[in-house]
CSV table of C-alpha atoms in Angstrom, one decimal:
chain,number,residue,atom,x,y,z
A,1394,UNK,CA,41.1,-33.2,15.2
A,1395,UNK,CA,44.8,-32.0,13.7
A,1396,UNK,CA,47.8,-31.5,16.1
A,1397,UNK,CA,48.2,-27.8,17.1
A,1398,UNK,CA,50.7,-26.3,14.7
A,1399,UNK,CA,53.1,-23.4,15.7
A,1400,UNK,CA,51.4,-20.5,13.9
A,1401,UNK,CA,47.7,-21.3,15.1
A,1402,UNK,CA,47.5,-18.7,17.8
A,1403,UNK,CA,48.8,-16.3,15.8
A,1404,UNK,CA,46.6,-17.1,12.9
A,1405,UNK,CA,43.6,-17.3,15.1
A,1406,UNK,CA,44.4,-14.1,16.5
A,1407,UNK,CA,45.2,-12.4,13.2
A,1408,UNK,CA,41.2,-13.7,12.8
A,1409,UNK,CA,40.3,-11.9,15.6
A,1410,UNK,CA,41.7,-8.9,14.5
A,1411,UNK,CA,40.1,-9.1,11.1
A,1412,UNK,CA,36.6,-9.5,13.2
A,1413,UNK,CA,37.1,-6.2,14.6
A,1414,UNK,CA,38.6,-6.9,18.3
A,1415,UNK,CA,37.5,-3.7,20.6
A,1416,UNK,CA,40.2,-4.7,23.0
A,1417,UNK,CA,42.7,-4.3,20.2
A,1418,UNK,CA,41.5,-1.1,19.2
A,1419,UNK,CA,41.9,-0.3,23.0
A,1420,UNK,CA,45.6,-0.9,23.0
A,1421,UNK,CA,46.0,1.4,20.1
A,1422,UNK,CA,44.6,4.0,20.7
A,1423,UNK,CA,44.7,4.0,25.1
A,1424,UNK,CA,48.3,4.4,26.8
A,1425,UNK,CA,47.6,2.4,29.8
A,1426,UNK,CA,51.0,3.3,31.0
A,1427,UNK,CA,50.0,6.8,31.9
A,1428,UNK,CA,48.1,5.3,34.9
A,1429,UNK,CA,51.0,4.1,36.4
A,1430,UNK,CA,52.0,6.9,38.6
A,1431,UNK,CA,48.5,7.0,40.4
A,1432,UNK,CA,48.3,3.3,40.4
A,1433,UNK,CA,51.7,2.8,42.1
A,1434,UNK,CA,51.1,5.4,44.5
A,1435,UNK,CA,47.7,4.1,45.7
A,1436,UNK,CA,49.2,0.8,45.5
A,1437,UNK,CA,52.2,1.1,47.8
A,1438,UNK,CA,53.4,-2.2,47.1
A,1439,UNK,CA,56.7,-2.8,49.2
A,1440,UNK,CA,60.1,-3.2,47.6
A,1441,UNK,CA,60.6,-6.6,47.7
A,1442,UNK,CA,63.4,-6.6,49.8
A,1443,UNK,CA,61.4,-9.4,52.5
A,1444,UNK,CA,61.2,-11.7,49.7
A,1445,UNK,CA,58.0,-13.8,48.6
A,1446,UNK,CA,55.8,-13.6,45.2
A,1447,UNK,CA,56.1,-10.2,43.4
A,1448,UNK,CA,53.0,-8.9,42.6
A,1449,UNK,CA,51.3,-8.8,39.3
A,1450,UNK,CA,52.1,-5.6,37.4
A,1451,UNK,CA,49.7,-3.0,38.6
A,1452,UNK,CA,48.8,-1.7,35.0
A,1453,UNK,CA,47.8,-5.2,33.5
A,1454,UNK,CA,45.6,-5.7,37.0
A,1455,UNK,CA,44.0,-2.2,35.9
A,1456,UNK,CA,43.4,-3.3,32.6
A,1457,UNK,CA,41.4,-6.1,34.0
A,1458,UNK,CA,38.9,-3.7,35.7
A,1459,UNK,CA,38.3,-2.6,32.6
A,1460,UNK,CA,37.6,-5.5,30.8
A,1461,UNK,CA,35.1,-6.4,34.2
A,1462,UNK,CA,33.9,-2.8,33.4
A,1463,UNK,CA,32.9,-3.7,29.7
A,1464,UNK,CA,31.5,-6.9,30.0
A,1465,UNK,CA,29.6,-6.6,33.4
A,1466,UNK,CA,31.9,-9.6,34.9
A,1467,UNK,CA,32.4,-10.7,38.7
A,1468,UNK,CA,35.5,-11.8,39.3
A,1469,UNK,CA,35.1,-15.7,39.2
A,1470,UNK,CA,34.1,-14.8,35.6
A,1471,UNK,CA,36.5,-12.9,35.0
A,1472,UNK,CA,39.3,-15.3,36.2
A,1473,UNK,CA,37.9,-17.7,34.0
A,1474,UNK,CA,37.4,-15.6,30.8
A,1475,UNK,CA,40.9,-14.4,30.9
A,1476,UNK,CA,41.9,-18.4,30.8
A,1477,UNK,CA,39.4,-19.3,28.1
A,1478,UNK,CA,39.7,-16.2,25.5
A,1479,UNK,CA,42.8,-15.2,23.3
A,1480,UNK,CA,41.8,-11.6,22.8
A,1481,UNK,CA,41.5,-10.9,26.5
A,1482,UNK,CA,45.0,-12.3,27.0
A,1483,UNK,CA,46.3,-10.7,23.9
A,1484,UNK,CA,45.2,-7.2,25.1
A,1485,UNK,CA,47.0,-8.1,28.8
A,1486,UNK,CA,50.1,-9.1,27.0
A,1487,UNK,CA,49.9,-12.8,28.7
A,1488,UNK,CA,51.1,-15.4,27.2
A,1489,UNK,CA,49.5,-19.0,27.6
A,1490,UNK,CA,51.9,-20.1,29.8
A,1491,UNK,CA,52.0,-17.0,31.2
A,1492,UNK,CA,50.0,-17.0,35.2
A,1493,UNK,CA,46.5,-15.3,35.2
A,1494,UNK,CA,45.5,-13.2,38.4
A,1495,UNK,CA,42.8,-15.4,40.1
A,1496,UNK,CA,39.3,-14.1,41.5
A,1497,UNK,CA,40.9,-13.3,44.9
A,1498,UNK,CA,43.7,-11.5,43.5
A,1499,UNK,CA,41.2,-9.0,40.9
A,1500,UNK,CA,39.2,-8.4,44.3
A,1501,UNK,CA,42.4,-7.6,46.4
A,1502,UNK,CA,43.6,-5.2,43.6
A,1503,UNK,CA,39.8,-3.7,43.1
A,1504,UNK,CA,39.6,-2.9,47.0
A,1505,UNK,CA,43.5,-1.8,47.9
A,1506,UNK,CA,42.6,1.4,44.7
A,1507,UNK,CA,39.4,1.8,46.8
A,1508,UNK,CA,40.3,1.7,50.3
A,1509,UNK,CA,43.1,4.5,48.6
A,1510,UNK,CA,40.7,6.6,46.9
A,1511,UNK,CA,42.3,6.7,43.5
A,1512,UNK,CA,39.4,5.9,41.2
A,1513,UNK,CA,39.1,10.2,41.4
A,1514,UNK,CA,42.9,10.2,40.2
A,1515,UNK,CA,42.9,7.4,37.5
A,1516,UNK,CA,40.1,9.4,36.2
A,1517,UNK,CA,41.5,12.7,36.2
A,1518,UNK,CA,44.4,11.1,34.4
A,1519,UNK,CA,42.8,10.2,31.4
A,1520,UNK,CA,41.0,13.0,31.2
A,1521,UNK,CA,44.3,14.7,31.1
A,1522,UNK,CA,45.3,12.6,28.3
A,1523,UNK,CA,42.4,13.6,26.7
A,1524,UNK,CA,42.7,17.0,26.8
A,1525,UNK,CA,46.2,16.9,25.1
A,1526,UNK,CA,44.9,15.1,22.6
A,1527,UNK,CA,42.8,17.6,21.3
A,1528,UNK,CA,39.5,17.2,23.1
A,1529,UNK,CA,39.2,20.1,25.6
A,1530,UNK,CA,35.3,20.6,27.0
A,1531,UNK,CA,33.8,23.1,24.7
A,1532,UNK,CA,30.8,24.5,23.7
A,1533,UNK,CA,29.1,24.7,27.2
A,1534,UNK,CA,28.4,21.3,29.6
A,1535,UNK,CA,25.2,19.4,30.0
A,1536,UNK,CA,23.9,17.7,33.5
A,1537,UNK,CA,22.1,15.1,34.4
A,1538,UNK,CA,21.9,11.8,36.9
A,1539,UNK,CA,20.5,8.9,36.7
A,1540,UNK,CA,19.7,5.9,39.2
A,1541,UNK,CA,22.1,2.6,39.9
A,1542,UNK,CA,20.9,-0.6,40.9
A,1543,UNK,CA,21.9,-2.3,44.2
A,1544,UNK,CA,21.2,-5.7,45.4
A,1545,UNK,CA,18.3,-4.5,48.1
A,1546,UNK,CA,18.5,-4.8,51.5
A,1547,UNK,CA,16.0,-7.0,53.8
A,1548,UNK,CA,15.6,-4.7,56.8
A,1549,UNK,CA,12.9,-4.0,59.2
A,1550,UNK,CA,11.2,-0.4,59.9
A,1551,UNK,CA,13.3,0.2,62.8
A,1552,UNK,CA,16.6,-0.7,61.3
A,1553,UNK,CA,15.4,1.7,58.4
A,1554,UNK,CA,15.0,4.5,60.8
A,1555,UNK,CA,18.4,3.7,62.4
A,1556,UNK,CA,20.3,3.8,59.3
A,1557,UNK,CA,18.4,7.1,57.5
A,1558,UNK,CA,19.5,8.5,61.0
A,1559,UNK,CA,22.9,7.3,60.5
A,1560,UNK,CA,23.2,4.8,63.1
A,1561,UNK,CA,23.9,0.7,63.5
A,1562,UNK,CA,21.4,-1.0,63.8
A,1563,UNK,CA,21.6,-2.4,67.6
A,1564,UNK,CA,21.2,-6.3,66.7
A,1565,UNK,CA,23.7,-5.8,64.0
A,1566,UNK,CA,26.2,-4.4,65.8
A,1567,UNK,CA,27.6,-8.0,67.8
A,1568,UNK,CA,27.1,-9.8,64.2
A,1569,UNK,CA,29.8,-8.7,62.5
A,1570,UNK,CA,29.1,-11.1,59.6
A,1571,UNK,CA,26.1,-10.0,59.3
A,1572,UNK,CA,26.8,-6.0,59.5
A,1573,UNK,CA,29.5,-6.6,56.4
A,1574,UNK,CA,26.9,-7.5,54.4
A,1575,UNK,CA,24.7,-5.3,55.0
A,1576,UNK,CA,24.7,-1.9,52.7
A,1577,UNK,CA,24.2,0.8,55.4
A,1578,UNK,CA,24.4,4.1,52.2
A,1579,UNK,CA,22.0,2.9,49.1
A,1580,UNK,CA,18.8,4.1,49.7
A,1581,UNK,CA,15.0,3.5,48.4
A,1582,UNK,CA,13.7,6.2,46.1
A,1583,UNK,CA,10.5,6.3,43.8
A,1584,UNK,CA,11.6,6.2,40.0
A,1585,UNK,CA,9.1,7.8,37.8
A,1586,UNK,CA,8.2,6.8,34.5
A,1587,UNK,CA,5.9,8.0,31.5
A,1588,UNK,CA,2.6,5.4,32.0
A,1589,UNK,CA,1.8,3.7,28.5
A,1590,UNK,CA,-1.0,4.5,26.7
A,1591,UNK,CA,-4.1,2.1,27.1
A,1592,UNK,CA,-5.7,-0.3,24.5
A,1593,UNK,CA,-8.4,2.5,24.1
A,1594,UNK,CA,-5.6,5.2,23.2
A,1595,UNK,CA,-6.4,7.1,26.4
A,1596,UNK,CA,-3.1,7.7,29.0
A,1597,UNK,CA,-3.9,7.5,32.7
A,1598,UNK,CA,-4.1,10.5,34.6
A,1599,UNK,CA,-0.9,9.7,36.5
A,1600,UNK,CA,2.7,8.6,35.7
A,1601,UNK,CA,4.1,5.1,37.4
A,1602,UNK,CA,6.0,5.2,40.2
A,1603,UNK,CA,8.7,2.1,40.5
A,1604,UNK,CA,10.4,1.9,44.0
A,1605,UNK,CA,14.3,1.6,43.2
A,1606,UNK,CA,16.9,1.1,45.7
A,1607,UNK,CA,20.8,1.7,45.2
A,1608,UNK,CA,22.9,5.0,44.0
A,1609,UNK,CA,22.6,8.0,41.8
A,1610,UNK,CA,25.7,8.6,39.3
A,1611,UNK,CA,25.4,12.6,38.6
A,1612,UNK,CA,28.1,13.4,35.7
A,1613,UNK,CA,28.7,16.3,33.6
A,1614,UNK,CA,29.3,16.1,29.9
A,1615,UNK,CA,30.7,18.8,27.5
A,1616,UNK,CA,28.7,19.5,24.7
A,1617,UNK,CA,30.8,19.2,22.0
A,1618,UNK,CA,32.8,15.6,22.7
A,1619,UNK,CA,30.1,14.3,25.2
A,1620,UNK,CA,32.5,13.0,27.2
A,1621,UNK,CA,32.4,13.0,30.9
A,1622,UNK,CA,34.3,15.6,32.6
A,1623,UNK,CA,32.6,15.9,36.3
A,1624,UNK,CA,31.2,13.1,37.8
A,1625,UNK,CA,29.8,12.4,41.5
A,1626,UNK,CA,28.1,9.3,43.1
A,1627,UNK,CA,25.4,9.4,46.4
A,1628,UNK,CA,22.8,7.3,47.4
A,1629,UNK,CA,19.3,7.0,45.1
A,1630,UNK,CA,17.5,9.4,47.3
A,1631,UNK,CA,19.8,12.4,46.8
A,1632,UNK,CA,18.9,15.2,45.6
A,1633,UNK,CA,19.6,15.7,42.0
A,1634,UNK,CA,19.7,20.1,41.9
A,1635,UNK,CA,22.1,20.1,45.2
A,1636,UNK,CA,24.6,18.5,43.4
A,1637,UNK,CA,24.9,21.7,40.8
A,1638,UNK,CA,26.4,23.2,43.6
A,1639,UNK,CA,29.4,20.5,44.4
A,1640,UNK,CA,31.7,20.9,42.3
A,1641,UNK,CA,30.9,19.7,39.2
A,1642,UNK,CA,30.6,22.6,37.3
A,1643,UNK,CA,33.8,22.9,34.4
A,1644,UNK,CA,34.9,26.0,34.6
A,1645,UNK,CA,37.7,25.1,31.3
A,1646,UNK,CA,34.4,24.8,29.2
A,1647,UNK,CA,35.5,26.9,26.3
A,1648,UNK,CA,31.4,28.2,26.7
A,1649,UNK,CA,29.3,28.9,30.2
A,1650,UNK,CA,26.2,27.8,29.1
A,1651,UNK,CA,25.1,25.2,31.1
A,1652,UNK,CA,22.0,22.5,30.2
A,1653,UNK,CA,19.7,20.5,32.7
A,1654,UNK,CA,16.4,19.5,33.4
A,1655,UNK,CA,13.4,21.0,35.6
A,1656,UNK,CA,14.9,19.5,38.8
A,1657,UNK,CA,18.2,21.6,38.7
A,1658,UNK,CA,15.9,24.7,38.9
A,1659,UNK,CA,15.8,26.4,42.1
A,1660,UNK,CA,17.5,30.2,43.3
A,1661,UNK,CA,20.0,28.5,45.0
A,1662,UNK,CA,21.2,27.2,41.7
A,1663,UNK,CA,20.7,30.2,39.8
A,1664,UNK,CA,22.8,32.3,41.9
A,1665,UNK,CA,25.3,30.3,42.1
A,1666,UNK,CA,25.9,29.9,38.2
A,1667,UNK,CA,24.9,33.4,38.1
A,1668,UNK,CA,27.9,34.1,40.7
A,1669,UNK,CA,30.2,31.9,39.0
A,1670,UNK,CA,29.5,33.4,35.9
A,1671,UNK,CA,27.8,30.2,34.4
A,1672,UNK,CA,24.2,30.7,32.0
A,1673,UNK,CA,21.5,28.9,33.1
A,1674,UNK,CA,19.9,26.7,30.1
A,1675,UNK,CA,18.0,25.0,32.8
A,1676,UNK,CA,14.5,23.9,32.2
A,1677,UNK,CA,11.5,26.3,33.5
A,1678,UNK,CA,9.1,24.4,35.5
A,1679,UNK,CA,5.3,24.2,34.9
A,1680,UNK,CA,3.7,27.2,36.7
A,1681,UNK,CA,1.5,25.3,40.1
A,1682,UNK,CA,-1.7,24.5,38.8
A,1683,UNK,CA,-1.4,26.6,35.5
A,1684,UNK,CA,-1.4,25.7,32.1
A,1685,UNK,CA,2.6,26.1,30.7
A,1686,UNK,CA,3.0,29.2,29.0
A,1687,UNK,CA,3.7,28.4,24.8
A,1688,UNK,CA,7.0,30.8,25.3
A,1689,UNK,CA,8.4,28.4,27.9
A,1690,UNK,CA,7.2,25.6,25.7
A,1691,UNK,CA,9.0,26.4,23.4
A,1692,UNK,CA,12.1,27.4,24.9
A,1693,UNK,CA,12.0,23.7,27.0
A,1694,UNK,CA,11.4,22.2,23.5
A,1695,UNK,CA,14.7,24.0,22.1
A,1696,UNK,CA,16.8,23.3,25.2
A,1697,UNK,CA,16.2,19.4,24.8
A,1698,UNK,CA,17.3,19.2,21.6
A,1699,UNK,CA,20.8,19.9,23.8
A,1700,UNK,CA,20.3,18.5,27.2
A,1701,UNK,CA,19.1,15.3,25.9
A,1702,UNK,CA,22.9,14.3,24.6
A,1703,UNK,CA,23.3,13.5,28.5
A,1704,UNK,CA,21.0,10.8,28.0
A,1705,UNK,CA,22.6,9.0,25.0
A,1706,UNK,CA,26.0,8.4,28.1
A,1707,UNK,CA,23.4,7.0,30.3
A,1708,UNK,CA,22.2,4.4,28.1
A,1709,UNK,CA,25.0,3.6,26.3
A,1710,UNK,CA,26.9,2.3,29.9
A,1711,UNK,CA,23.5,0.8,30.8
A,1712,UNK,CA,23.5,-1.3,27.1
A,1713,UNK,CA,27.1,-1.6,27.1
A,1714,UNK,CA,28.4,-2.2,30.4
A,1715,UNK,CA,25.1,-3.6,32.1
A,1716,UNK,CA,25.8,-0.6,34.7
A,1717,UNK,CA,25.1,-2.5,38.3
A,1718,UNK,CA,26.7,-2.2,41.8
A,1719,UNK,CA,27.6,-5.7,42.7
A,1720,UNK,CA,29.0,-4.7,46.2
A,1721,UNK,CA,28.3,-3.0,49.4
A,1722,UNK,CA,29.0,0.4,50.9
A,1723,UNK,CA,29.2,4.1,49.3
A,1724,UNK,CA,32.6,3.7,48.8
A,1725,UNK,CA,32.8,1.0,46.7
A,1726,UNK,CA,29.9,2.1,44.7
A,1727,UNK,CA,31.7,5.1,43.8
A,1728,UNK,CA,34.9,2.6,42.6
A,1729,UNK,CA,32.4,0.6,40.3
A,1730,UNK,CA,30.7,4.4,39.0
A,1731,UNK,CA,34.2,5.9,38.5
A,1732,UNK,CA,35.3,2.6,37.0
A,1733,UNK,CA,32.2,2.9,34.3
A,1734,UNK,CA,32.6,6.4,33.3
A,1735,UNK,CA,36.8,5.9,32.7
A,1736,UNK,CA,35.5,3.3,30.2
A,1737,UNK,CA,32.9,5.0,28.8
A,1738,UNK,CA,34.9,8.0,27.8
A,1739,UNK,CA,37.6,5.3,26.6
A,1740,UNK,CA,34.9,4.1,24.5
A,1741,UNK,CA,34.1,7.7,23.5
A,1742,UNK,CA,37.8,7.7,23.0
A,1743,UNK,CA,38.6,5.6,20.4
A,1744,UNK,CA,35.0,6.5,18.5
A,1745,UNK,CA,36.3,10.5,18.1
A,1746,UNK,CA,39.8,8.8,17.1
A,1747,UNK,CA,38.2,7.5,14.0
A,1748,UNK,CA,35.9,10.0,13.2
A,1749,UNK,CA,39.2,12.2,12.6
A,1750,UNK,CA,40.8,9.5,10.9
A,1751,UNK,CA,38.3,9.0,8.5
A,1752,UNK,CA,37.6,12.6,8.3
């Protein structure tokens, strides 16, 4: 093997940039200084003025999360990812001598902006920087949810009854060991799914239902830019229509019209868009025990041609990010959901940026 010469990073990394490096396409086109603000202010780092090791920079520990965010990483991986590859320290701005944030530190920094509550603000942020960019909701909003995976929970029917009532579990509550690892907000819910057709051609007479236990990530797109513009996380067994009503409706949408499926359809929810001066493109359900009628048919049929754009966000941060909930609690869960759809509409981001460019 030759000795290292002096321009091998750079030639390797000039490589890397040939090969089409995401992260450097991040740094581009993202201004990860205009988190700062809402980082330092969630932060609350002291001065300095009792001495000891300054912190790392608040904006290169953010950029971290979201290269944990892309590549579904814990933070032992992370920690030794950041070590072992040139682009990721390239797109930090470290240096190979530089010091790398270990596993502790990433989790420190990951729970301080979620004990403060700021994964809200970082996200309204960017979609501020968004919007003075060029790419203001328009042309009406689309909604849908769609169920997170949790590590499930061991539990026996009476501590199920305790926490669906909201209580400890008694023999929990001298274990605090135990209690801290015990996710007390993800709940079971039946997933439903289309069953496959059978060697015979025939479909069974009902669909499958999979029991699924974590949280529910309920977002709002716009339907010209599909990006995310509302978003809201509960447990799995939430209801999905409810949530119509909490505040994430856009009312900057250049257009009311607003698209979901069959489960946001109740009076409660047409009221309230009526009120707020939304229009319902909301599925119609099947009449009880009745045949659909072909005018609804068809109308459904046209409105997916729309509401189905909801889905393509859904599986592109299941495909892309391997969207999981590694940790415990509501709150945290609502950290690693806010986390995935800053990065999503990032990635959104930087695809509209060169559609105009090559446009």
């Amino acid at each position: 093997m030759k000795q290292p010469g002096f321009f091998d990073v750079d030639e390797r990394l000039a490589r890397l940039s040939g090969l089409g490096d995401q992260l450097e396409a991040f740094s581009r086109t993202v201004d990860f200084e205009v988190f700062r603000p809402d980082l330092d202010r969630a932060l609350a780092y002291a001065d300095g003025s009792k001495g000891g090791r300054p912190p790392f920079d608040p904006v290169l520990m953010f950029k971290i999360l979201v290269i944990q965010t892309l590549n579904n990483l814990s933070d032992e991986r992370t920690e030794y990812l950041i070590n072992d590859r040139l682009s990721f320290m390239r797109f930090l701005g470290l240096a190979l001598s530089d010091r790398v944030p270990d596993a502790k530190t990433v989790w420190l920094f990951r729970e301080r902006l979620t004990e403060a509550g700021a994964i809200q603000k970082l996200f309204e942020r960017f979609d501020a920087t968004l919007r003075n960019a060029g790419y203001l909701p328009m042309s009406g909003q689309i909604l849908d949810a769609t169920l997170v995976a949790a590590p499930k929970q061991r539990n026996t029917n009476a501590e199920k009854v305790d926490l669906r009532e909201g209580r400890i579990p008694q023999d929990w509550q001298d274990k605090p060991a135990k209690l801290s690892h015990k996710d007390r907000h993800a709940r079971w819910t039946l997933k439903f799914t289309k069953a496959k057709r059978q060697e015979d051609g025939t479909l069974p007479s009902t669909d499958l239902a999979i029991p699924f236990f974590g949280y529910k990530s309920h977002i709002f797109i716009d339907r010209k830019f599909r990006l995310i513009r509302k978003w809201k996380a509960t447990d799995a067994a939430a209801s999905d229509g409810a949530r119509l009503r909490e505040g994430l409706l856009d009312k900057t949408n250049t257009a009311s019209s607003v698209w979901a499926d069959t489960a946001y359809r109740s009076k409660a929810n047409e009221d309230f868009m009526d009120k707020e001066g939304f229009v319902s493109k909301v599925h119609r359900k099947k009449p009880h025990l009745k045949p659909m009628p072909r005018h609804i048919q068809r109308s459904n049929a046209g409105k997916s041609v729309i509401r189905s754009r909801v889905e393509h966000v859904f599986a592109d941060q299941k495909s892309q990010t391997g969207l999981f909930v590694r940790t415990v609690g509501i709150t945290r869960a609502t950290m690693r959901i806010g986390l995935a759809n800053i990065v999503y509409n990032m990635r959104r981001f930087l695809f509209l940026e060169r559609l105009n460019a090559a446009a």
